[in-house]
CSV table of N, CA, C and O in Angstrom, one decimal:
chain,number,residue,atom,x,y,z
A,129,MET,N,29.6,154.1,155.2
A,129,MET,CA,31.0,154.2,155.8
A,129,MET,C,32.0,153.9,154.2
A,129,MET,O,31.6,153.3,153.7
A,130,THR,N,33.2,154.7,154.1
A,130,THR,CA,33.9,154.4,153.3
A,130,THR,C,35.2,154.1,153.5
A,130,THR,O,35.7,154.2,154.6
A,131,ALA,N,36.2,153.4,152.5
A,131,ALA,CA,37.3,152.8,152.8
A,131,ALA,C,38.1,153.0,152.0
A,131,ALA,O,38.0,152.2,150.8
A,132,ASP,N,39.5,153.1,151.8
A,132,ASP,CA,40.4,153.2,151.4
A,132,ASP,C,41.7,153.0,151.3
A,132,ASP,O,41.7,152.8,152.8
A,133,GLU,N,43.0,153.1,151.0
A,133,GLU,CA,43.9,152.9,151.5
A,133,GLU,C,44.4,153.8,152.7
A,133,GLU,O,45.4,153.8,153.2
A,134,GLN,N,43.9,154.8,152.4
A,134,GLN,CA,44.2,156.1,153.4
A,134,GLN,C,43.7,155.2,154.7
A,134,GLN,O,43.8,155.9,155.8
A,135,GLY,N,42.7,154.8,154.9
A,135,GLY,CA,42.0,154.4,156.4
A,135,GLY,C,40.6,154.0,155.6
A,135,GLY,O,39.9,153.9,154.7
A,136,TYR,N,39.9,154.4,157.2
A,136,TYR,CA,38.1,154.4,156.8
A,136,TYR,C,37.6,155.7,157.4
A,136,TYR,O,38.5,156.6,158.7
A,137,GLY,N,36.0,155.9,156.9
A,137,GLY,CA,35.3,157.2,157.6
A,137,GLY,C,34.0,157.1,157.4
A,137,GLY,O,33.5,155.6,156.9
A,138,VAL,N,33.6,157.7,158.5
A,138,VAL,CA,31.9,157.7,158.6
A,138,VAL,C,31.4,158.7,158.2
A,138,VAL,O,30.4,158.9,158.6
A,139,ASP,N,32.0,159.5,157.8
A,139,ASP,CA,31.5,161.0,157.2
A,139,ASP,C,29.9,161.0,156.4
A,139,ASP,O,28.8,161.9,157.1
A,140,ASN,N,29.5,160.0,155.5
A,140,ASN,CA,28.3,160.0,154.8
A,140,ASN,C,27.7,158.9,155.5
A,140,ASN,O,26.9,158.3,154.8
A,141,LEU,N,27.7,158.3,156.9
A,141,LEU,CA,26.6,157.3,157.7
A,141,LEU,C,25.5,157.8,157.5
A,141,LEU,O,25.9,159.2,157.9
A,142,PRO,N,24.4,157.5,157.2
A,142,PRO,CA,22.9,157.9,157.5
A,142,PRO,C,23.1,158.5,158.8
A,142,PRO,O,23.3,157.6,159.8
A,143,SER,N,22.2,159.6,159.1
A,143,SER,CA,22.2,159.5,160.3
A,143,SER,C,21.0,158.6,161.7
A,143,SER,O,21.3,158.1,162.2
A,144,ALA,N,20.2,158.0,160.7
A,144,ALA,CA,19.5,156.7,161.4
A,144,ALA,C,20.7,155.6,162.1
A,144,ALA,O,19.9,155.0,162.6
A,145,GLN,N,21.6,156.0,161.0
A,145,GLN,CA,22.7,154.9,161.4
A,145,GLN,C,23.3,154.9,162.6
A,145,GLN,O,24.2,154.1,162.9
A,146,VAL,N,23.9,156.4,163.0
A,146,VAL,CA,24.7,156.7,163.6
A,146,VAL,C,25.2,156.1,164.6
A,146,VAL,O,26.1,155.5,165.4
A,147,GLU,N,23.9,156.1,165.6
A,147,GLU,CA,23.8,155.7,166.7
A,147,GLU,C,24.2,154.0,166.6
A,147,GLU,O,25.1,153.5,167.7
A,148,GLN,N,23.7,153.1,166.0
A,148,GLN,CA,24.0,151.9,166.1
A,148,GLN,C,25.5,151.9,165.5
A,148,GLN,O,26.1,150.9,166.3
A,149,TYR,N,26.0,152.6,164.9
A,149,TYR,CA,27.5,152.0,164.5
A,149,TYR,C,28.2,152.6,166.2
A,149,TYR,O,29.6,151.6,165.7
A,150,GLN,N,28.2,153.5,166.9
A,150,GLN,CA,28.7,153.8,167.9
A,150,GLN,C,28.5,152.4,168.9
A,150,GLN,O,29.2,152.3,169.2
A,151,ALA,N,27.4,152.0,169.2
A,151,ALA,CA,27.3,151.2,169.9
A,151,ALA,C,28.0,150.0,169.2
A,151,ALA,O,28.5,149.2,170.2
A,152,ASP,N,27.9,149.6,168.3
A,152,ASP,CA,28.8,148.5,167.8
A,152,ASP,C,30.3,148.7,167.5
A,152,ASP,O,31.0,148.1,168.1
A,153,ASN,N,30.8,150.1,167.5
A,153,ASN,CA,32.1,150.1,167.6
A,153,ASN,C,32.6,150.4,168.7
A,153,ASN,O,33.4,149.2,169.1
A,154,GLU,N,32.0,150.9,170.0
A,154,GLU,CA,32.2,150.6,171.3
A,154,GLU,C,32.4,149.1,171.8
A,154,GLU,O,33.5,148.7,172.4
A,155,GLU,N,31.8,148.3,171.2
A,155,GLU,CA,31.3,146.6,171.9
A,155,GLU,C,32.4,146.2,171.1
A,155,GLU,O,33.5,145.6,171.5
A,156,CYS,N,32.9,146.6,169.5
A,156,CYS,CA,33.9,146.0,169.4
A,156,CYS,C,35.4,146.5,170.0
A,156,CYS,O,36.4,145.6,170.2
A,157,MET,N,35.5,147.9,170.3
A,157,MET,CA,36.8,147.9,171.1
A,157,MET,C,37.0,147.3,172.4
A,157,MET,O,37.9,146.9,172.9
A,158,ARG,N,35.4,147.4,173.4
A,158,ARG,CA,35.6,146.3,174.1
A,158,ARG,C,36.2,145.0,174.4
A,158,ARG,O,37.4,145.0,175.0
A,159,GLU,N,35.7,144.3,173.1
A,159,GLU,CA,35.9,142.8,172.8
A,159,GLU,C,37.3,142.6,172.3
A,159,GLU,O,37.9,141.4,173.0
A,160,THR,N,37.5,143.5,172.0
A,160,THR,CA,39.0,143.2,171.3
A,160,THR,C,40.0,143.5,172.4
A,160,THR,O,41.1,143.4,172.0
A,161,GLY,N,40.0,144.5,173.7
A,161,GLY,CA,40.5,145.3,174.1
A,161,GLY,C,41.4,146.3,174.0
A,161,GLY,O,42.2,147.0,173.8
A,162,ALA,N,40.9,146.7,172.4
A,162,ALA,CA,41.5,148.1,171.8
A,162,ALA,C,40.8,149.2,173.2
A,162,ALA,O,41.9,150.5,172.6
A,163,ASP,N,40.1,149.2,173.3
A,163,ASP,CA,39.4,150.6,174.6
A,163,ASP,C,40.7,150.9,175.7
A,163,ASP,O,40.8,151.6,176.7
A,164,GLN,N,41.8,149.5,175.3
A,164,GLN,CA,42.5,149.3,177.1
A,164,GLN,C,43.9,150.3,176.6
A,164,GLN,O,44.9,150.2,177.1
A,165,ILE,N,44.3,150.5,174.9
A,165,ILE,CA,45.1,151.1,174.9
A,165,ILE,C,45.6,152.2,174.8
A,165,ILE,O,44.8,153.0,174.4
A,166,GLU,N,46.4,152.7,175.6
A,166,GLU,CA,46.8,154.1,175.9
A,166,GLU,C,47.7,154.6,174.5
A,166,GLU,O,48.4,153.9,173.9
A,167,PRO,N,47.4,155.8,174.3
A,167,PRO,CA,48.0,156.6,173.2
A,167,PRO,C,49.8,156.4,173.5
A,167,PRO,O,50.0,157.0,174.9
A,168,PRO,N,50.7,156.8,172.5
A,168,PRO,CA,51.8,156.7,173.0
A,168,PRO,C,51.8,158.4,173.5
A,168,PRO,O,50.8,159.4,173.2
A,169,THR,N,52.9,158.3,174.5
A,169,THR,CA,53.1,160.0,175.3
A,169,THR,C,53.3,160.9,174.2
A,169,THR,O,54.2,160.8,173.4
A,170,LEU,N,52.6,162.2,173.6
A,170,LEU,CA,53.2,163.4,173.1
A,170,LEU,C,54.5,163.7,173.5
A,170,LEU,O,54.0,164.8,174.2
A,171,THR,N,56.0,163.7,172.9
A,171,THR,CA,56.7,164.4,173.7
A,171,THR,C,57.0,165.4,173.1
A,171,THR,O,56.5,165.9,171.9
A,172,ASP,N,58.0,166.3,173.7
A,172,ASP,CA,58.0,167.7,172.8
A,172,ASP,C,58.7,167.4,171.0
A,172,ASP,O,58.6,168.0,170.3
A,173,GLU,N,59.3,166.3,171.1
A,173,GLU,CA,60.2,166.4,170.1
A,173,GLU,C,59.1,165.8,168.9
A,173,GLU,O,59.3,166.1,167.3
A,174,ARG,N,58.4,164.7,169.2
A,174,ARG,CA,56.9,164.2,168.4
A,174,ARG,C,56.7,165.1,167.7
A,174,ARG,O,55.9,165.5,166.6
A,175,LEU,N,55.9,166.1,168.4
A,175,LEU,CA,55.3,167.3,168.4
A,175,LEU,C,55.8,168.1,167.7
A,175,LEU,O,55.1,168.5,166.6
A,176,ALA,N,57.4,168.4,167.7
A,176,ALA,CA,57.7,169.1,166.6
A,176,ALA,C,57.8,168.8,165.1
A,176,ALA,O,57.9,169.3,164.5
A,177,GLU,N,57.8,167.6,165.2
A,177,GLU,CA,57.9,166.5,163.9
A,177,GLU,C,56.5,167.0,163.4
A,177,GLU,O,56.3,166.8,161.8
A,178,PHE,N,55.2,166.7,163.7
A,178,PHE,CA,54.4,166.8,163.4
A,178,PHE,C,54.0,168.2,163.0
A,178,PHE,O,53.4,168.3,162.0
A,179,TYR,N,54.5,169.0,163.5
A,179,TYR,CA,54.4,170.5,163.1
A,179,TYR,C,55.1,170.8,161.9
A,179,TYR,O,54.7,171.5,161.1
A,180,SER,N,56.3,170.3,161.9
A,180,SER,CA,57.0,170.3,160.8
A,180,SER,C,56.3,169.4,159.3
A,180,SER,O,56.1,170.2,158.4
A,181,HIS,N,55.3,168.6,159.9
A,181,HIS,CA,54.7,168.0,159.0
A,181,HIS,C,53.7,168.3,157.7
A,181,HIS,O,53.3,168.3,157.0
A,182,GLU,N,52.8,169.3,159.2
A,182,GLU,CA,51.9,170.0,158.9
A,182,GLU,C,52.5,171.2,157.4
A,182,GLU,O,51.9,172.2,157.3
A,183,GLU,N,53.6,171.7,158.5
A,183,GLU,CA,53.9,172.8,157.7
A,183,GLU,C,54.2,172.6,155.9
A,183,GLU,O,53.6,173.1,155.1
A,184,GLU,N,54.9,171.3,156.2
A,184,GLU,CA,54.6,171.1,154.5
A,184,GLU,C,53.6,170.4,153.8
A,184,GLU,O,53.2,171.1,152.7
A,185,THR,N,52.9,170.0,154.5
A,185,THR,CA,51.0,169.7,154.3
A,185,THR,C,50.6,171.0,153.6
A,185,THR,O,50.0,171.5,153.0
A,186,ALA,N,50.6,172.0,154.9
A,186,ALA,CA,50.0,173.2,154.2
A,186,ALA,C,50.7,174.0,153.0
A,186,ALA,O,49.9,174.5,152.0
A,187,ASP,N,52.1,173.6,153.0
A,187,ASP,CA,52.4,174.7,151.6
A,187,ASP,C,52.4,173.6,150.5
A,187,ASP,O,52.0,174.4,149.1
A,188,CYS,N,51.8,172.5,150.7
A,188,CYS,CA,51.4,171.1,149.1
A,188,CYS,C,50.3,172.0,149.0
A,188,CYS,O,50.0,171.8,148.0
A,189,LEU,N,49.4,172.1,150.4
A,189,LEU,CA,48.1,172.1,149.4
A,189,LEU,C,47.8,173.7,149.4
A,189,LEU,O,47.0,174.2,148.2
A,190,ARG,N,48.6,175.1,149.9
A,190,ARG,CA,48.6,176.2,148.7
A,190,ARG,C,49.3,176.1,147.6
A,190,ARG,O,48.5,176.5,146.7
A,191,ALA,N,50.1,175.3,146.9
A,191,ALA,CA,50.5,175.2,146.1
A,191,ALA,C,49.5,174.7,145.2
A,191,ALA,O,49.7,174.9,144.1
A,192,ARG,N,48.6,174.0,145.9
A,192,ARG,CA,47.7,173.1,144.9
A,192,ARG,C,46.0,174.6,145.0
A,192,ARG,O,45.4,173.8,144.1
A,193,GLY,N,46.6,175.4,145.1
A,193,GLY,CA,45.2,176.8,145.0
A,193,GLY,C,44.4,176.9,146.6
A,193,GLY,O,43.2,177.4,146.0
A,194,HIS,N,45.1,176.1,146.8
A,194,HIS,CA,43.7,175.9,148.6
A,194,HIS,C,44.2,177.2,149.7
A,194,HIS,O,45.7,177.2,149.7
A,195,GLU,N,43.5,177.8,150.2
A,195,GLU,CA,44.0,178.8,151.3
A,195,GLU,C,43.8,178.6,152.5
A,195,GLU,O,42.8,178.2,152.8
A,196,ILE,N,45.3,177.7,153.1
A,196,ILE,CA,45.1,177.2,154.4
A,196,ILE,C,46.1,178.2,154.8
A,196,ILE,O,46.4,179.0,154.5
A,197,PRO,N,45.8,178.9,156.3
A,197,PRO,CA,46.2,179.9,156.6
A,197,PRO,C,47.5,179.6,157.4
A,197,PRO,O,47.9,178.1,157.8
A,198,GLN,N,48.3,180.2,157.9
A,198,GLN,CA,49.6,179.9,158.9
A,198,GLN,C,49.4,179.2,159.9
A,198,GLN,O,48.5,179.5,160.8
A,199,LEU,N,50.1,178.1,159.9
A,199,LEU,CA,50.3,177.9,161.3
A,199,LEU,C,50.3,178.4,162.4
A,199,LEU,O,51.0,179.4,163.0
A,200,PRO,N,49.6,178.0,163.6
A,200,PRO,CA,49.9,178.4,165.0
A,200,PRO,C,51.6,178.5,165.2
A,200,PRO,O,52.0,177.6,164.5
A,201,SER,N,51.7,179.4,166.3
A,201,SER,CA,52.9,178.6,167.2
A,201,SER,C,53.5,177.7,167.3
A,201,SER,O,52.2,176.7,167.5
A,202,LEU,N,54.3,177.2,167.3
A,202,LEU,CA,54.5,175.8,168.0
A,202,LEU,C,54.2,175.4,169.2
A,202,LEU,O,53.3,174.4,169.3
A,203,GLN,N,54.5,176.3,170.2
A,203,GLN,CA,54.0,176.1,171.4
A,203,GLN,C,52.3,175.7,171.1
A,203,GLN,O,51.4,175.0,172.1
A,204,THR,N,51.4,176.9,170.8
A,204,THR,CA,50.1,176.8,170.5
A,204,THR,C,49.4,175.7,169.7
A,204,THR,O,48.4,175.0,169.8
A,205,PHE,N,50.0,175.0,168.7
A,205,PHE,CA,50.1,173.7,168.2
A,205,PHE,C,50.1,172.5,168.9
A,205,PHE,O,49.2,171.9,169.1
A,206,ALA,N,51.3,172.4,170.0
A,206,ALA,CA,51.6,171.1,170.6
A,206,ALA,C,50.5,171.5,171.7
A,206,ALA,O,49.9,170.5,171.9
A,207,ASP,N,50.2,172.9,172.4
A,207,ASP,CA,48.8,172.6,173.7
A,207,ASP,C,47.8,171.9,172.9
A,207,ASP,O,47.2,171.5,173.5
A,208,GLY,N,47.4,172.3,171.5
A,208,GLY,CA,46.1,172.3,170.9
A,208,GLY,C,46.1,170.4,170.9
A,208,GLY,O,45.3,169.9,171.2
A,209,TYR,N,47.4,170.1,170.4
A,209,TYR,CA,47.3,168.5,170.3
A,209,TYR,C,47.1,168.0,171.5
A,209,TYR,O,46.5,167.2,171.8
A,210,ARG,N,47.6,169.0,172.3
A,210,ARG,CA,47.6,167.8,174.0
A,210,ARG,C,46.3,168.2,174.6
A,210,ARG,O,45.8,166.8,175.4
A,211,GLN,N,45.8,168.9,174.4
A,211,GLN,CA,44.1,169.0,174.5
A,211,GLN,C,43.7,168.6,173.4
A,211,GLN,O,42.0,168.5,173.8
A,212,GLY,N,43.7,167.9,172.6
A,212,GLY,CA,43.1,166.9,171.8
A,212,GLY,C,42.0,167.8,170.7
A,212,GLY,O,40.6,167.3,170.0
A,213,ASN,N,42.8,169.2,170.2
A,213,ASN,CA,42.3,169.6,169.3
A,213,ASN,C,43.2,170.2,168.4
A,213,ASN,O,43.5,171.2,168.2
A,214,PRO,N,44.1,169.0,167.7
A,214,PRO,CA,45.0,169.1,166.9
A,214,PRO,C,44.8,170.3,165.7
A,214,PRO,O,43.9,170.1,164.9
A,215,TRP,N,45.6,170.8,165.4
A,215,TRP,CA,45.8,172.0,164.3
A,215,TRP,C,45.7,171.2,162.8
A,215,TRP,O,46.6,170.5,162.5
A,216,SER,N,44.8,170.8,161.7
A,216,SER,CA,45.2,170.3,160.4
A,216,SER,C,44.9,171.2,159.3
A,216,SER,O,44.1,171.7,159.5
A,217,ALA,N,46.1,171.0,158.4
A,217,ALA,CA,45.6,172.4,156.8
A,217,ALA,C,45.0,171.5,156.7
A,217,ALA,O,44.2,172.7,156.1
A,218,TYR,N,44.5,170.1,156.8
A,218,TYR,CA,43.4,169.6,155.8
A,218,TYR,C,41.9,169.9,156.2
A,218,TYR,O,41.0,170.1,156.0
A,219,ALA,N,41.8,170.8,157.7
A,219,ALA,CA,40.9,171.1,158.4
A,219,ALA,C,40.0,172.3,157.3
A,219,ALA,O,39.2,172.8,157.5
A,220,PHE,N,41.0,173.0,156.4
A,220,PHE,CA,40.6,174.5,155.7
A,220,PHE,C,40.6,173.7,154.6
A,220,PHE,O,39.8,174.9,154.0
A,221,ILE,N,40.2,172.7,154.1
A,221,ILE,CA,39.9,172.6,152.3
A,221,ILE,C,38.3,172.5,152.8
A,221,ILE,O,37.6,171.8,153.5
A,222,GLU,N,38.0,172.8,151.6
A,222,GLU,CA,36.4,172.9,151.4
A,222,GLU,C,35.7,171.8,151.1
A,222,GLU,O,36.0,171.1,150.1
A,223,THR,N,35.0,171.9,151.6
A,223,THR,CA,33.6,170.8,151.8
A,223,THR,C,33.2,170.4,150.2
A,223,THR,O,32.5,169.5,149.9
A,224,SER,N,33.7,171.8,149.4
A,224,SER,CA,33.0,171.1,148.0
A,224,SER,C,33.9,170.7,147.3
A,224,SER,O,34.2,170.2,145.9
A,225,VAL,N,35.2,170.4,147.7
A,225,VAL,CA,35.9,169.4,146.8
A,225,VAL,C,35.1,168.1,146.8
A,225,VAL,O,35.0,168.0,147.4
A,226,SER,N,35.6,167.7,145.3
A,226,SER,CA,35.2,165.9,145.1
A,226,SER,C,35.8,165.1,145.5
A,226,SER,O,37.2,165.6,146.1
A,227,GLU,N,35.2,164.2,145.7
A,227,GLU,CA,36.2,162.8,146.1
A,227,GLU,C,37.4,162.8,145.2
A,227,GLU,O,38.6,162.1,145.8
A,228,ASP,N,37.1,163.0,144.5
A,228,ASP,CA,38.4,162.7,143.1
A,228,ASP,C,39.5,163.6,143.6
A,228,ASP,O,40.7,163.5,143.7
A,229,GLU,N,39.1,165.2,143.5
A,229,GLU,CA,40.2,165.9,144.4
A,229,GLU,C,40.7,165.3,145.3
A,229,GLU,O,41.9,166.0,145.6
A,230,TRP,N,39.7,165.0,145.7
A,230,TRP,CA,40.6,164.9,147.6
A,230,TRP,C,41.3,163.6,147.5
A,230,TRP,O,42.3,164.1,148.5
A,231,ASN,N,41.1,162.3,146.9
A,231,ASN,CA,42.5,161.5,146.6
A,231,ASN,C,43.1,161.9,145.9
A,231,ASN,O,44.5,161.7,146.4
A,232,VAL,N,43.3,162.9,145.2
A,232,VAL,CA,44.6,163.4,144.3
A,232,VAL,C,45.1,163.9,145.2
A,232,VAL,O,46.3,164.0,145.7
A,233,LEU,N,44.8,165.1,146.4
A,233,LEU,CA,45.0,165.6,147.6
A,233,LEU,C,45.9,164.7,148.6
A,233,LEU,O,47.3,165.2,148.6
A,234,ILE,N,45.3,163.5,148.8
A,234,ILE,CA,45.7,163.1,150.1
A,234,ILE,C,47.3,162.3,149.7
A,234,ILE,O,48.0,162.0,149.8
A,235,GLN,N,47.3,162.1,148.3
A,235,GLN,CA,48.3,161.5,147.7
A,235,GLN,C,49.2,162.5,147.2
A,235,GLN,O,50.4,162.0,147.8
A,236,ALA,N,49.0,163.7,147.2
A,236,ALA,CA,50.2,164.7,146.8
A,236,ALA,C,50.8,165.5,147.9
A,236,ALA,O,51.6,165.6,148.2
A,237,CYS,N,49.4,165.4,148.9
A,237,CYS,CA,49.6,166.4,150.2
A,237,CYS,C,49.8,165.1,151.2
A,237,CYS,O,48.4,165.5,152.2
A,238,PRO,N,50.0,164.2,151.7
A,238,PRO,CA,49.7,163.1,152.8
A,238,PRO,C,49.5,164.0,153.9
A,238,PRO,O,50.4,164.4,154.7
A,239,GLN,N,48.6,163.4,154.9
A,239,GLN,CA,48.4,163.8,156.0
A,239,GLN,C,49.2,163.0,157.0
A,239,GLN,O,49.7,161.8,156.9
A,240,LEU,N,48.9,163.2,158.3
A,240,LEU,CA,49.9,162.4,159.6
A,240,LEU,C,48.6,161.1,159.6
A,240,LEU,O,47.7,161.1,159.8
């Protein structure tokens, strides 16, 4: 697990620890009541704000030499978000980017 000012990630968790991590995380969520928290309603206005932010992020990443495709239409973007499959400019960053490069990008082109 890694943690920094942007949050935490488990991408580098050894595969032998994944199952235990998931069980511990679920137990923690139950004990704290976090598993009962409903996410906020995604209004059309809020999704339009997310879309605008992703446009800015994509432009920022392109300006730094990354190949980011054009965003889908607002409707397709909103549908994806509501279905649990949000479009993200960062999904198109190559996995070969070093951690230092990644941190520079996050500072210059913030994610939601």
